[in-house]
Amino acid sequence: MSNKINNLNKYRWLAYGALGALLLALPFIVDATLGRAWVRIIDVALLFIMLALGLNIVVGFAGLLDLGYIAFFAVGAYAYALFASPQFDIHWSFLVLLPLGALVTAVFGILLGAPTLRLRGDYLAIVTLGFGEIIRIFLTNLNRPLNITNGPQGITLIDPLAVGGIALNKTHILAGFTIAPVHGYYFVFLAFALASIFISLRLENSRIGRAWIAIREDEIAAGAMGINTRDMKLLAFAMGATFGGVAGGLFASFQGFISPESFTLLDSIMVLCMVVLGGMGNVGGVVLGAVLLTALPEALRYVGPLQQQWLGAVYIDPSDLRMLLFGLALVLMMLFRPAGLWPSSTRRRELSAEEDMPADEKAHAG
Amino acid sequence: MDIFIQQLINGLVLGSIYALVALGYTMVYGILGLINFAHGDIVMVGALVALAVAQALAASLLPVPLVLLFATLAALLVCVALGVTIERVAYRPLRRAPRLAPLITAIGISILLQYSAALIWGKQYISTPDLIKPEAFTFGGAQFTDLQAFIFLLACTLMAGLLWFIKASRIGRAMRATEQNAEVAGLMGVDTNRIISFTFFLGSAIGAIAGVMVVLYYGLGHYFMGFMLGLKAFTAAVLGGIGNVAGAMLGGLLLGVIESLAAGYIGDLTGGVLGSNYRDIFAFLVLILVLVLRPSGIMGQHTSERA
């Protein structure tokens, strides 16, 4: 018996080892086969994994629909950019700025959460949407009379991640490997994404995670069971915001340029799509959703030339086609597979409540 | 003082358009408890259809009122068909689903409408053909045009008509019954599915007219115009007490006035630090304040379920 378990454990560690080796080699394999542009796409996908996991805490675990999530990403990005760019000529290290960004966004999360605590479901969705828009309007307009955010032009020349003179925006040669900027950022983002996955998984099965899920299922019952629903909801907002803030700081350092354009409602909806399509509340599903939806637009890029080739002209702009597919996907998913591609077991039960309803209840409901 | 009256007039005209759009939100919310996210985009489709028809007919020798009438009829037709179809295909199958599901569907429909419109009409701003030249009048030091007066009076007439219809007609009574309790209304012989379809029909029709008004007022149409308009109209509905038809009208007018006055005075009040480019923020501030301080709105009644 114990022998068997030992064997299982051995295989499991082997599998983890293989996965780890694959993840380490991935950027170099992709670079050699698909080209460097795809390494960059993988970097972005890792960032979106962080974002989607953050939103998953709010929407998936705690059941609070947040339509302005990208605002936290924006706050994190600007918090980094303002203190690591020629804008104010301040150049702090990311070792200071990332924790600072996390803290600032957590405060913003609580600021958003506090007035909306009493709101439920759809009301909350609209208020968070308004919050996202307010942040964006401020970022766009805070260039007068005092130039803080540089308005619609955005902030340029943002410092890259750097430790002790080794900056990630330059190519390094390490033990015979050429490490281009995209490779360097890959490993940093991978570490952060893995940490996010780990934190999400641990949270899900913790006392806090169970409290969130209880609130999602029935807030009144959760309160009756002794859960402090107010603190727990605020914590969900703060934690989710923190993920977004850290991802925002990394994004700013990676791009070297940010502007309010990158933080629109559509970006919020795209992150929401990742969570919903993958499977609300299930960490694996959310990661899958983030990877799929980051790769989709890139794949759609080939649609333009294909139209040219087959139809003689480009009728549908690929980025519009992407949005049309997003919209369609949201509708179809809710109609036919409401729990997502890879649902969590509880969510699946919840979203197909009617099928699982006992027969006598069903008779009453119908 | 002149500025005050001027902004008050502008606010009332703008507010009457918000009120018409808000009716679509509030009626659907009253019956289904659903925020029909796509409603603003239905208004957008109505506006763009009317624009397209007006452009096509502008070259013809038809008299202007007839062109406007045809444009409005086309918008009405398209919007009503869209509204009823969306309810039938996307919302009805989810009527018993948890609340998150229809809301996410509504967001999906909204994106679909926006990008379909972008596909058909492009992403640039479309301007109206030169059909009408508004004539300006002066009143107490402030100016208003005959177009503004027309929009305001038409909106008020429509709202009065709707209030009467809901209060006095047979279908109106069925609508109120369905809103109070759909199951019991069904037992009393009300075909609730038909009533819900009719609510979407009515909301979309009023939305189409509001869309035509927006296009006339601003002289511009855009595939994304429904988003902000929809949000403000929703705010108006919440301000008035969502689910309450008269409340939506009041909320719309009030929001229009608040927004115009705030945008007119913010520069002076803050010593030029904040300008009128912040005008879109006021609607959200009003929304958040109402939801925090008085979630049932001005004329709403029961709060336990909704807040």
XYZ file of C-alpha atoms in Angstrom:
673
model
C 0.000 0.000 0.000
C 2.551 2.526 1.130
C 4.762 1.322 -1.658
C 2.083 2.225 -4.157
C 1.709 5.725 -2.757
C 5.448 6.190 -2.910
C 5.378 5.170 -6.534
C 2.560 7.605 -7.275
C 4.448 10.378 -5.572
C 7.525 9.492 -7.560
C 5.594 9.771 -10.839
C 4.044 12.981 -9.741
C 7.436 14.524 -9.049
C 8.640 13.225 -12.393
C 5.702 14.940 -14.098
C 6.393 18.190 -12.261
C 10.063 17.911 -13.227
C 9.191 17.414 -16.881
C 6.759 20.336 -16.804
C 9.372 22.529 -15.136
C 11.981 21.623 -17.753
C 9.480 22.337 -20.517
C 8.608 25.747 -19.048
C 12.297 26.620 -18.740
C 13.041 25.608 -22.313
C 9.824 27.012 -23.802
C 11.025 30.489 -24.845
C 14.057 29.039 -26.610
C 12.013 26.356 -28.369
C 9.398 28.899 -29.480
C 12.105 31.329 -30.547
C 13.702 28.682 -32.740
C 10.452 27.421 -34.286
C 7.829 30.192 -34.389
C 10.014 33.251 -34.064
C 10.662 35.902 -31.451
C 7.289 37.584 -31.873
C 5.656 34.542 -30.332
C 7.942 34.661 -27.300
C 6.599 38.144 -26.742
C 3.043 36.826 -27.063
C 3.821 34.220 -24.418
C 5.135 36.980 -22.141
C 1.871 38.868 -22.562
C -0.088 35.665 -21.932
C 1.754 35.248 -18.610
C 0.751 38.780 -17.629
C -2.848 38.046 -18.531
C -2.720 34.870 -16.449
C -1.900 37.070 -13.461
C -4.667 39.513 -14.307
C -7.251 36.811 -14.888
C -6.318 35.067 -11.650
C -6.731 38.350 -9.798
C -10.148 38.923 -11.294
C -10.975 35.305 -10.567
C -10.570 36.005 -6.857
C -13.226 38.714 -7.070
C -15.592 37.173 -9.631
C -14.872 33.462 -9.389
C -14.318 32.967 -5.680
C -16.314 35.752 -4.055
C -18.946 36.053 -6.810
C -18.664 39.856 -7.088
C -18.948 40.865 -10.735
C -16.279 43.505 -11.386
C -16.436 45.240 -14.774
C -13.730 47.792 -14.042
C -10.926 45.449 -13.139
C -8.509 46.918 -15.683
C -8.442 50.076 -13.522
C -6.225 48.252 -11.019
C -3.929 47.202 -13.837
C -3.819 50.872 -14.858
C -3.129 52.091 -11.319
C -0.309 49.560 -10.952
C 1.158 50.500 -14.308
C 1.033 54.229 -13.601
C 2.369 53.763 -10.070
C 5.401 52.079 -11.599
C 5.739 54.427 -14.572
C 5.546 57.676 -12.591
C 8.393 56.661 -10.305
C 10.589 54.993 -12.887
C 10.654 57.303 -15.882
C 11.846 60.737 -16.990
C 8.311 62.056 -16.263
C 9.401 63.358 -12.835
C 12.969 62.187 -13.314
C 12.569 59.694 -10.514
C 14.123 56.290 -11.090
C 13.336 53.974 -8.226
C 14.065 50.271 -8.360
C 11.303 47.823 -9.118
C 12.166 46.131 -5.821
C 10.577 49.154 -4.165
C 8.006 49.958 -6.809
C 6.304 46.582 -7.211
C 5.460 46.253 -3.506
C 4.473 49.911 -3.496
C 2.234 49.347 -6.525
C 0.687 46.338 -4.811
C -0.026 48.433 -1.744
C -1.487 51.347 -3.708
C -3.777 49.108 -5.742
C -4.883 47.271 -2.607
C -5.929 50.646 -1.186
C -7.776 51.400 -4.425
C -9.452 48.011 -4.187
C -10.710 48.837 -0.702
C -11.743 52.317 -1.866
C -13.868 50.690 -4.546
C -15.084 47.937 -2.273
C -16.152 50.024 0.707
C -19.020 52.001 -0.865
C -20.205 49.016 -2.883
C -20.380 46.491 -0.049
C -24.134 46.698 0.195
C -24.631 46.251 -3.517
C -25.319 42.935 -5.079
C -24.694 41.398 -8.460
C -25.718 43.609 -11.317
C -25.600 46.890 -9.398
C -22.059 46.151 -8.393
C -21.197 45.472 -12.026
C -22.327 48.937 -13.079
C -20.597 50.722 -10.213
C -17.299 48.956 -10.863
C -17.675 49.807 -14.531
C -18.140 53.456 -13.548
C -15.082 53.254 -11.313
C -12.993 51.930 -14.200
C -14.170 54.757 -16.420
C -13.490 57.395 -13.742
C -9.897 56.175 -13.374
C -9.427 56.269 -17.137
C -10.932 59.758 -17.470
C -8.618 61.016 -14.729
C -5.561 59.416 -16.332
C -6.486 61.042 -19.633
C -7.069 64.488 -18.157
C -4.495 64.820 -15.380
C -2.054 66.679 -17.614
C -3.540 70.070 -16.820
C -3.019 72.305 -14.935
C -0.322 70.184 -13.346
C 1.140 67.548 -15.635
C 1.005 64.307 -13.684
C 0.063 61.566 -16.135
C 0.996 63.320 -19.373
C -2.588 62.886 -20.559
C -3.495 60.938 -23.666
C 0.130 60.857 -24.835
C 1.013 58.558 -21.962
C 4.367 58.007 -20.338
C 7.384 56.922 -22.356
C 10.888 55.684 -21.615
C 9.843 53.731 -18.547
C 12.765 51.987 -16.866
C 13.093 48.257 -17.453
C 13.437 45.785 -14.603
C 17.044 45.977 -13.474
C 19.129 44.599 -10.619
C 22.609 45.903 -9.929
C 23.241 47.279 -13.392
C 21.845 44.261 -15.242
C 18.827 45.563 -17.125
C 16.344 43.228 -18.750
C 15.938 45.331 -21.869
C 19.366 44.339 -23.151
C 20.579 41.083 -24.596
C 22.800 39.081 -22.280
C 24.834 35.982 -22.945
C 24.708 33.514 -20.124
C 26.436 30.122 -20.255
C 26.271 30.050 -24.028
C 22.584 31.040 -24.183
C 21.615 34.289 -25.841
C 19.049 35.840 -23.531
C 17.126 38.533 -25.381
C 14.826 40.928 -23.483
C 11.761 38.789 -24.229
C 13.516 35.775 -22.746
C 14.538 37.606 -19.598
C 11.035 38.948 -19.066
C 9.650 35.487 -19.739
C 11.406 34.084 -16.696
C 10.390 36.985 -14.473
C 6.770 36.797 -15.612
C 6.792 33.009 -15.324
C 7.892 33.291 -11.715
C 5.152 35.798 -10.966
C 2.513 33.784 -12.833
C 3.487 30.602 -11.009
C 3.363 32.473 -7.718
C -0.125 33.736 -8.641
C -1.257 30.223 -9.481
C 0.199 28.917 -6.223
C -1.416 31.683 -4.157
C -4.776 31.160 -5.902
C -4.691 27.418 -5.314
C -3.755 27.820 -1.667
C -6.384 30.523 -1.189
C -9.107 28.389 -2.708
C -8.798 25.720 -0.072
C -8.041 28.005 2.812
C -10.365 29.352 5.456
C -10.532 32.629 3.519
C -11.251 30.922 0.209
C -14.034 28.835 1.717
C -15.492 31.975 3.252
C -15.501 33.660 -0.163
C -17.163 30.704 -1.792
C -19.751 30.643 0.986
C -20.468 34.336 0.344
C -20.780 33.622 -3.366
C -23.263 30.838 -2.767
C -25.406 32.640 -0.206
C -24.303 35.776 1.528
C -26.953 35.717 4.225
C -26.254 32.119 5.122
C -22.528 32.845 5.155
C -23.094 35.713 7.560
C -25.203 33.481 9.764
C -22.349 30.976 9.875
C -20.175 33.612 11.507
C -18.281 34.831 8.450
C -17.539 38.521 8.572
C -18.887 39.158 5.082
C -17.840 42.805 5.045
C -14.173 42.128 5.783
C -14.111 39.109 3.489
C -15.522 41.039 0.553
C -13.096 43.891 1.123
C -10.277 41.369 1.316
C -11.390 39.859 -2.004
C -11.329 43.302 -3.639
C -7.938 44.115 -2.130
C -6.358 40.764 -3.071
C -7.750 40.844 -6.594
C -6.571 44.430 -7.007
C -3.074 43.520 -5.798
C -2.672 40.896 -8.527
C -3.727 43.503 -11.074
C -1.405 46.128 -9.619
C 1.688 43.934 -9.706
C 0.831 42.821 -13.246
C 0.426 46.499 -14.168
C 3.884 47.384 -12.868
C 5.428 44.504 -14.791
C 3.510 45.547 -17.902
C 4.830 49.118 -17.668
C 8.429 47.941 -17.334
C 7.984 45.429 -20.156
C 6.420 47.855 -22.654
C 8.423 50.912 -21.679
C 5.359 52.955 -22.661
C 1.854 53.252 -21.273
C -1.135 55.422 -22.114
C -4.792 55.474 -21.031
C -5.601 53.730 -24.337
C -4.416 50.420 -22.889
C -6.941 50.465 -20.058
C -10.396 50.699 -21.623
C -13.613 48.940 -20.742
C -12.937 46.477 -23.539
C -9.774 45.375 -21.764
C -11.790 44.819 -18.593
C -14.241 42.759 -20.588
C -11.459 40.775 -22.195
C -10.087 39.766 -18.787
C -13.626 38.914 -17.728
C -13.953 36.775 -20.868
C -10.822 34.877 -19.864
C -12.298 34.094 -16.471
C -15.749 33.211 -17.795
C -14.626 31.200 -20.803
C -12.038 29.242 -18.881
C -14.290 28.479 -15.959
C -15.131 30.880 -13.158
C -13.591 29.880 -9.879
C -11.330 27.182 -11.261
C -7.673 28.173 -11.324
C -6.764 25.772 -14.130
C -9.687 26.961 -16.218
C -8.776 30.606 -15.757
C -5.180 29.953 -16.841
C -6.507 28.115 -19.893
C -8.844 31.008 -20.684
C -6.041 33.563 -20.415
C -3.736 31.594 -22.713
C -6.474 30.912 -25.288
C -7.693 34.491 -25.454
C -4.187 35.946 -25.727
C -3.330 33.569 -28.544
C -6.649 34.064 -30.384
C -6.048 37.620 -31.664
C -2.600 36.596 -32.862
C -4.081 33.652 -34.715
C -6.764 35.951 -36.150
C -4.038 38.119 -37.607
C -3.813 35.582 -40.420
C -7.465 36.178 -41.263
C -6.737 39.486 -42.982
C -4.357 38.066 -45.614
C -6.648 35.051 -46.041
C -9.582 37.348 -46.900
C -7.351 39.167 -49.339
C -6.414 35.890 -50.935
C -9.880 34.317 -51.125
C -12.240 37.267 -51.412
C -9.972 39.822 -53.031
C -10.268 42.389 -50.259
C -10.175 42.698 -46.483
C -13.812 42.912 -45.432
C -13.488 42.378 -41.706
C -10.726 44.009 -39.748
C -9.136 41.225 -37.640
C -9.388 43.238 -34.409
C -13.110 43.814 -35.035
C -13.521 40.150 -35.817
C -11.903 39.372 -32.480
C -14.427 41.526 -30.643
C -17.315 39.974 -32.586
C -16.056 36.527 -31.622
C -15.707 37.619 -27.973
C -19.286 38.851 -27.904
C -20.566 35.741 -29.588
C -18.503 33.531 -27.306
C -19.890 35.217 -24.176
C -23.465 34.713 -25.356
C -22.973 31.125 -26.524
C -21.047 30.125 -23.421
C -23.789 31.401 -21.135
C -26.438 29.627 -23.202
C -24.755 26.279 -23.665
C -21.882 25.907 -21.246
C -22.381 28.465 -18.486
C -19.712 27.016 -16.220
C -16.876 27.505 -18.738
C -14.575 25.199 -20.664
C -12.992 23.808 -17.523
C -15.401 24.452 -14.694
C -14.842 24.037 -10.998
C -17.013 21.359 -9.504
C -19.042 23.649 -7.237
C -19.540 26.263 -9.912
C -20.797 23.605 -12.292
C -23.379 22.554 -9.765
C -24.406 26.135 -9.130
C -24.762 27.210 -12.731
C -26.818 24.206 -13.735
C -29.020 24.539 -10.698
C -32.149 23.597 -12.544
C -30.944 20.186 -13.659
C -29.858 19.275 -10.158
C -32.990 20.521 -8.498
C -34.911 17.781 -6.729
C -37.970 16.665 -8.663
C -40.554 18.123 -6.303
C -38.835 21.539 -6.260
C -38.732 21.480 -10.027
C -42.461 20.943 -10.196
C -42.984 24.069 -8.095
C -40.488 26.116 -10.046
C -41.905 25.213 -13.442
C -27.630 83.833 -13.918
C -27.675 83.658 -17.703
C -25.370 80.697 -17.603
C -27.647 79.068 -15.079
C -30.743 79.345 -17.260
C -28.781 78.353 -20.335
C -27.414 75.214 -18.684
C -30.833 74.466 -17.225
C -32.378 74.492 -20.707
C -29.584 72.382 -22.162
C -29.882 70.021 -19.227
C -33.620 69.574 -19.608
C -33.311 68.773 -23.319
C -30.458 66.340 -22.741
C -32.287 64.927 -19.743
C -35.441 64.246 -21.743
C -33.362 62.059 -24.070
C -31.776 60.269 -21.089
C -35.262 59.749 -19.704
C -36.490 58.074 -22.896
C -33.523 55.683 -22.892
C -33.880 55.105 -19.145
C -37.441 53.874 -19.718
C -36.061 50.902 -21.656
C -33.814 49.933 -18.745
C -36.356 50.451 -16.044
C -39.215 48.561 -17.710
C -37.061 45.510 -18.385
C -35.549 45.642 -14.918
C -38.961 45.945 -13.340
C -40.200 42.771 -14.998
C -37.119 40.581 -15.339
C -34.722 41.999 -12.754
C -32.156 42.158 -15.548
C -29.932 45.090 -16.489
C -30.317 44.979 -20.252
C -26.781 46.041 -21.006
C -27.491 46.007 -24.723
C -30.218 48.647 -24.557
C -27.831 51.572 -25.123
C -26.519 49.791 -28.195
C -30.029 49.268 -29.535
C -30.441 53.040 -29.296
C -27.134 53.371 -31.172
C -28.369 51.055 -33.934
C -31.560 53.104 -34.202
C -29.549 56.303 -34.507
C -27.254 54.894 -37.184
C -30.112 53.348 -39.185
C -31.944 56.664 -39.150
C -28.748 58.399 -40.248
C -28.221 55.976 -43.106
C -31.816 56.346 -44.342
C -31.687 60.131 -44.044
C -28.443 60.189 -45.996
C -29.897 57.998 -48.707
C -33.005 60.179 -48.997
C -31.281 63.532 -48.580
C -30.467 63.686 -52.273
C -34.042 62.953 -53.275
C -36.528 65.759 -53.573
C -38.721 64.555 -50.721
C -39.723 67.242 -48.241
C -37.645 67.261 -45.045
C -40.389 66.148 -42.616
C -41.054 63.123 -44.821
C -37.351 62.196 -44.858
C -37.273 62.419 -41.075
C -40.435 60.342 -40.836
C -39.023 57.589 -43.054
C -35.723 57.614 -41.138
C -37.569 57.305 -37.833
C -39.796 54.518 -39.144
C -36.783 52.565 -40.363
C -35.068 53.003 -36.987
C -38.224 51.881 -35.182
C -38.550 48.793 -37.332
C -34.943 47.683 -36.925
C -34.786 48.394 -33.193
C -38.038 46.652 -32.371
C -37.001 43.596 -34.379
C -33.615 43.578 -32.638
C -35.016 44.043 -29.158
C -37.617 41.313 -29.430
C -35.199 38.886 -31.107
C -32.515 39.438 -28.488
C -34.974 38.756 -25.699
C -36.237 35.606 -27.417
C -32.826 34.169 -28.337
C -30.483 35.343 -25.604
C -32.441 36.182 -22.460
C -35.446 33.885 -22.403
C -33.476 30.628 -22.214
C -31.652 32.028 -19.178
C -34.663 33.190 -17.260
C -34.170 30.648 -14.502
C -30.374 30.795 -14.537
C -28.361 32.511 -11.765
C -28.226 36.280 -12.150
C -24.660 36.445 -13.374
C -25.464 34.443 -16.519
C -27.971 36.792 -18.246
C -25.852 39.787 -17.273
C -22.788 38.340 -18.984
C -24.962 37.436 -21.987
C -26.163 41.032 -22.127
C -22.566 42.276 -22.183
C -21.881 39.833 -25.023
C -24.878 41.106 -27.000
C -23.742 44.670 -26.414
C -20.293 43.919 -27.885
C -21.893 42.071 -30.795
C -24.119 45.045 -31.626
C -21.257 47.527 -31.374
C -18.907 45.649 -33.637
C -21.611 44.677 -36.091
C -22.354 48.391 -36.388
C -18.636 49.111 -36.802
C -18.595 46.521 -39.573
C -21.565 48.040 -41.383
C -20.948 51.755 -40.893
C -17.268 51.918 -40.055
C -15.636 53.337 -36.965
C -15.509 57.004 -37.892
C -18.009 59.600 -36.738
C -20.883 59.927 -39.196
C -22.425 63.355 -39.540
C -26.049 64.050 -40.400
C -26.982 65.452 -43.789
C -27.922 69.126 -43.665
C -31.658 68.727 -43.428
C -32.744 71.084 -40.732
C -31.355 74.405 -39.704
C -32.401 75.033 -36.105
C -33.686 78.526 -35.471
C -32.597 80.150 -32.224
C -34.837 81.970 -29.777
C -33.846 84.046 -26.779
C -35.451 83.607 -23.410
C -34.354 85.422 -20.281
C -30.853 85.971 -21.577
C -30.481 82.334 -22.621
C -30.785 80.823 -26.054
C -32.667 77.786 -27.195
C -33.483 76.409 -30.629
C -36.728 75.165 -32.062
C -35.042 71.766 -32.376
C -34.418 71.686 -28.628
C -38.007 72.650 -27.953
C -39.228 69.983 -30.368
C -37.123 67.256 -28.748
C -38.205 68.239 -25.272
C -41.911 68.439 -26.119
C -41.909 65.191 -28.096
C -40.121 63.392 -25.253
C -42.622 64.731 -22.726
C -45.559 63.726 -24.922
C -44.148 60.221 -25.332
C -43.620 59.871 -21.605
C -47.097 61.101 -20.761
C -48.497 58.689 -23.334
C -46.531 55.815 -21.848
C -47.671 56.608 -18.317
C -51.269 56.665 -19.491
C -50.787 53.453 -21.470
C -49.361 51.553 -18.510
C -52.027 52.875 -16.182
C -55.103 52.582 -18.324
C -54.706 49.984 -21.064
C -55.258 46.259 -20.769
C -51.695 45.415 -21.779
C -50.424 48.039 -19.348
C -52.325 46.357 -16.548
C -50.877 43.001 -17.577
C -47.411 44.563 -17.528
C -47.901 45.821 -14.010
C -49.231 42.455 -12.913
C -46.248 40.647 -14.435
C -43.899 43.053 -12.700
C -45.475 42.411 -9.319
C -45.495 38.654 -9.605
C -45.020 36.873 -12.906
C -46.245 33.502 -11.667
C -49.458 34.752 -10.173
C -50.061 36.948 -13.208
C -49.694 33.784 -15.281
C -52.311 32.061 -13.143
C -54.640 34.996 -13.724
C -54.476 34.349 -17.444
C -51.726 36.781 -18.427
C -49.460 35.389 -21.127
C -46.294 36.543 -19.346
C -43.942 35.591 -22.181
C -45.924 37.773 -24.535
C -45.901 40.613 -22.017
C -42.126 40.361 -21.610
C -41.715 40.395 -25.393
C -43.991 43.412 -25.517
C -41.901 45.184 -22.880
C -38.808 44.759 -25.031
C -40.841 45.914 -28.028
C -41.934 49.057 -26.221
C -38.516 49.808 -24.742
C -36.765 49.357 -28.088
C -39.322 51.533 -29.898
C -38.843 54.381 -27.420
C -35.097 53.793 -27.625
C -35.216 54.127 -31.423
C -36.917 57.505 -31.137
C -34.355 58.578 -28.548
C -31.633 57.497 -30.995
C -33.103 59.693 -33.722
C -33.225 62.587 -31.253
C -29.568 62.158 -30.310
C -28.578 62.222 -33.957
C -30.667 65.333 -34.584
C -29.341 67.061 -31.487
C -25.635 66.363 -31.875
C -25.591 65.903 -35.640
C -23.265 62.936 -35.187
C -23.451 59.172 -34.952
C -20.817 56.649 -33.894
C -20.756 52.901 -33.316
C -19.720 53.380 -29.685
C -22.203 56.141 -28.828
C -24.586 53.730 -27.137
C -22.146 52.912 -24.376
C -21.968 56.236 -22.558
C -25.590 57.046 -23.369
C -26.694 53.707 -21.983
C -24.663 54.152 -18.813
C -26.092 57.575 -18.177
C -29.607 56.400 -18.882
C -29.087 53.516 -16.496
C -27.853 55.983 -13.887
C -30.990 58.010 -14.497
C -33.120 54.908 -13.976
C -31.338 54.123 -10.706
C -31.598 57.748 -9.601
C -35.349 57.684 -10.133
C -35.764 54.261 -8.554
C -35.197 51.383 -10.923
C -38.341 49.584 -11.995
C -40.390 52.730 -11.588
C -41.484 54.242 -14.913
C -42.263 57.737 -13.619
C -39.017 57.595 -11.630
C -36.997 56.955 -14.765
C -38.459 60.068 -16.369
C -37.728 62.185 -13.334
C -34.263 60.676 -12.954
C -33.447 61.344 -16.598
C -34.411 65.000 -16.435
C -32.616 65.436 -13.123
C -29.438 63.786 -14.356
C -29.416 65.908 -17.499
C -29.730 69.076 -15.427
C -27.112 67.972 -12.871
C -24.674 67.102 -15.619
C -25.160 70.336 -17.562
C -24.935 72.544 -14.486
C -21.919 70.688 -13.142
C -20.128 70.840 -16.474
C -20.985 74.540 -16.735
C -19.751 75.482 -13.292
C -16.939 73.051 -12.501
C -14.323 75.299 -14.094
C -15.280 78.287 -11.930
C -15.793 76.255 -8.770
C -12.390 74.594 -8.866
C -10.564 77.650 -10.087
C -9.869 76.091 -13.465
C -8.240 72.936 -12.074
C -10.963 70.678 -13.434
C -12.630 71.481 -16.737
C -15.749 70.388 -18.552
C -13.793 67.450 -19.985
C -14.699 65.765 -16.712
C -18.444 65.949 -17.485
C -18.808 62.217 -17.956
C -17.674 61.659 -14.382
C -20.729 63.295 -12.808
C -23.098 60.581 -13.934
C -20.936 57.968 -12.212
C -20.595 60.050 -9.084
C -24.375 60.473 -8.963
C -24.773 56.734 -9.492
C -22.367 55.813 -6.702
C -23.846 58.372 -4.323
C -27.413 57.212 -4.958
C -26.472 53.575 -4.532
C -24.697 54.279 -1.268
C -27.116 56.763 0.256
C -30.496 55.770 -1.112
C -30.294 52.629 -3.222
C -34.033 52.586 -3.854
C -33.787 55.916 -5.706
C -36.142 58.835 -5.486
C -39.360 57.007 -6.264
C -38.468 53.366 -5.657
C -40.188 51.407 -2.942
C -38.836 48.080 -1.779
C -35.107 47.950 -1.216
C -34.411 44.617 0.446
C -33.969 42.692 -2.793
C -32.135 45.237 -4.817
C -29.657 47.071 -2.710
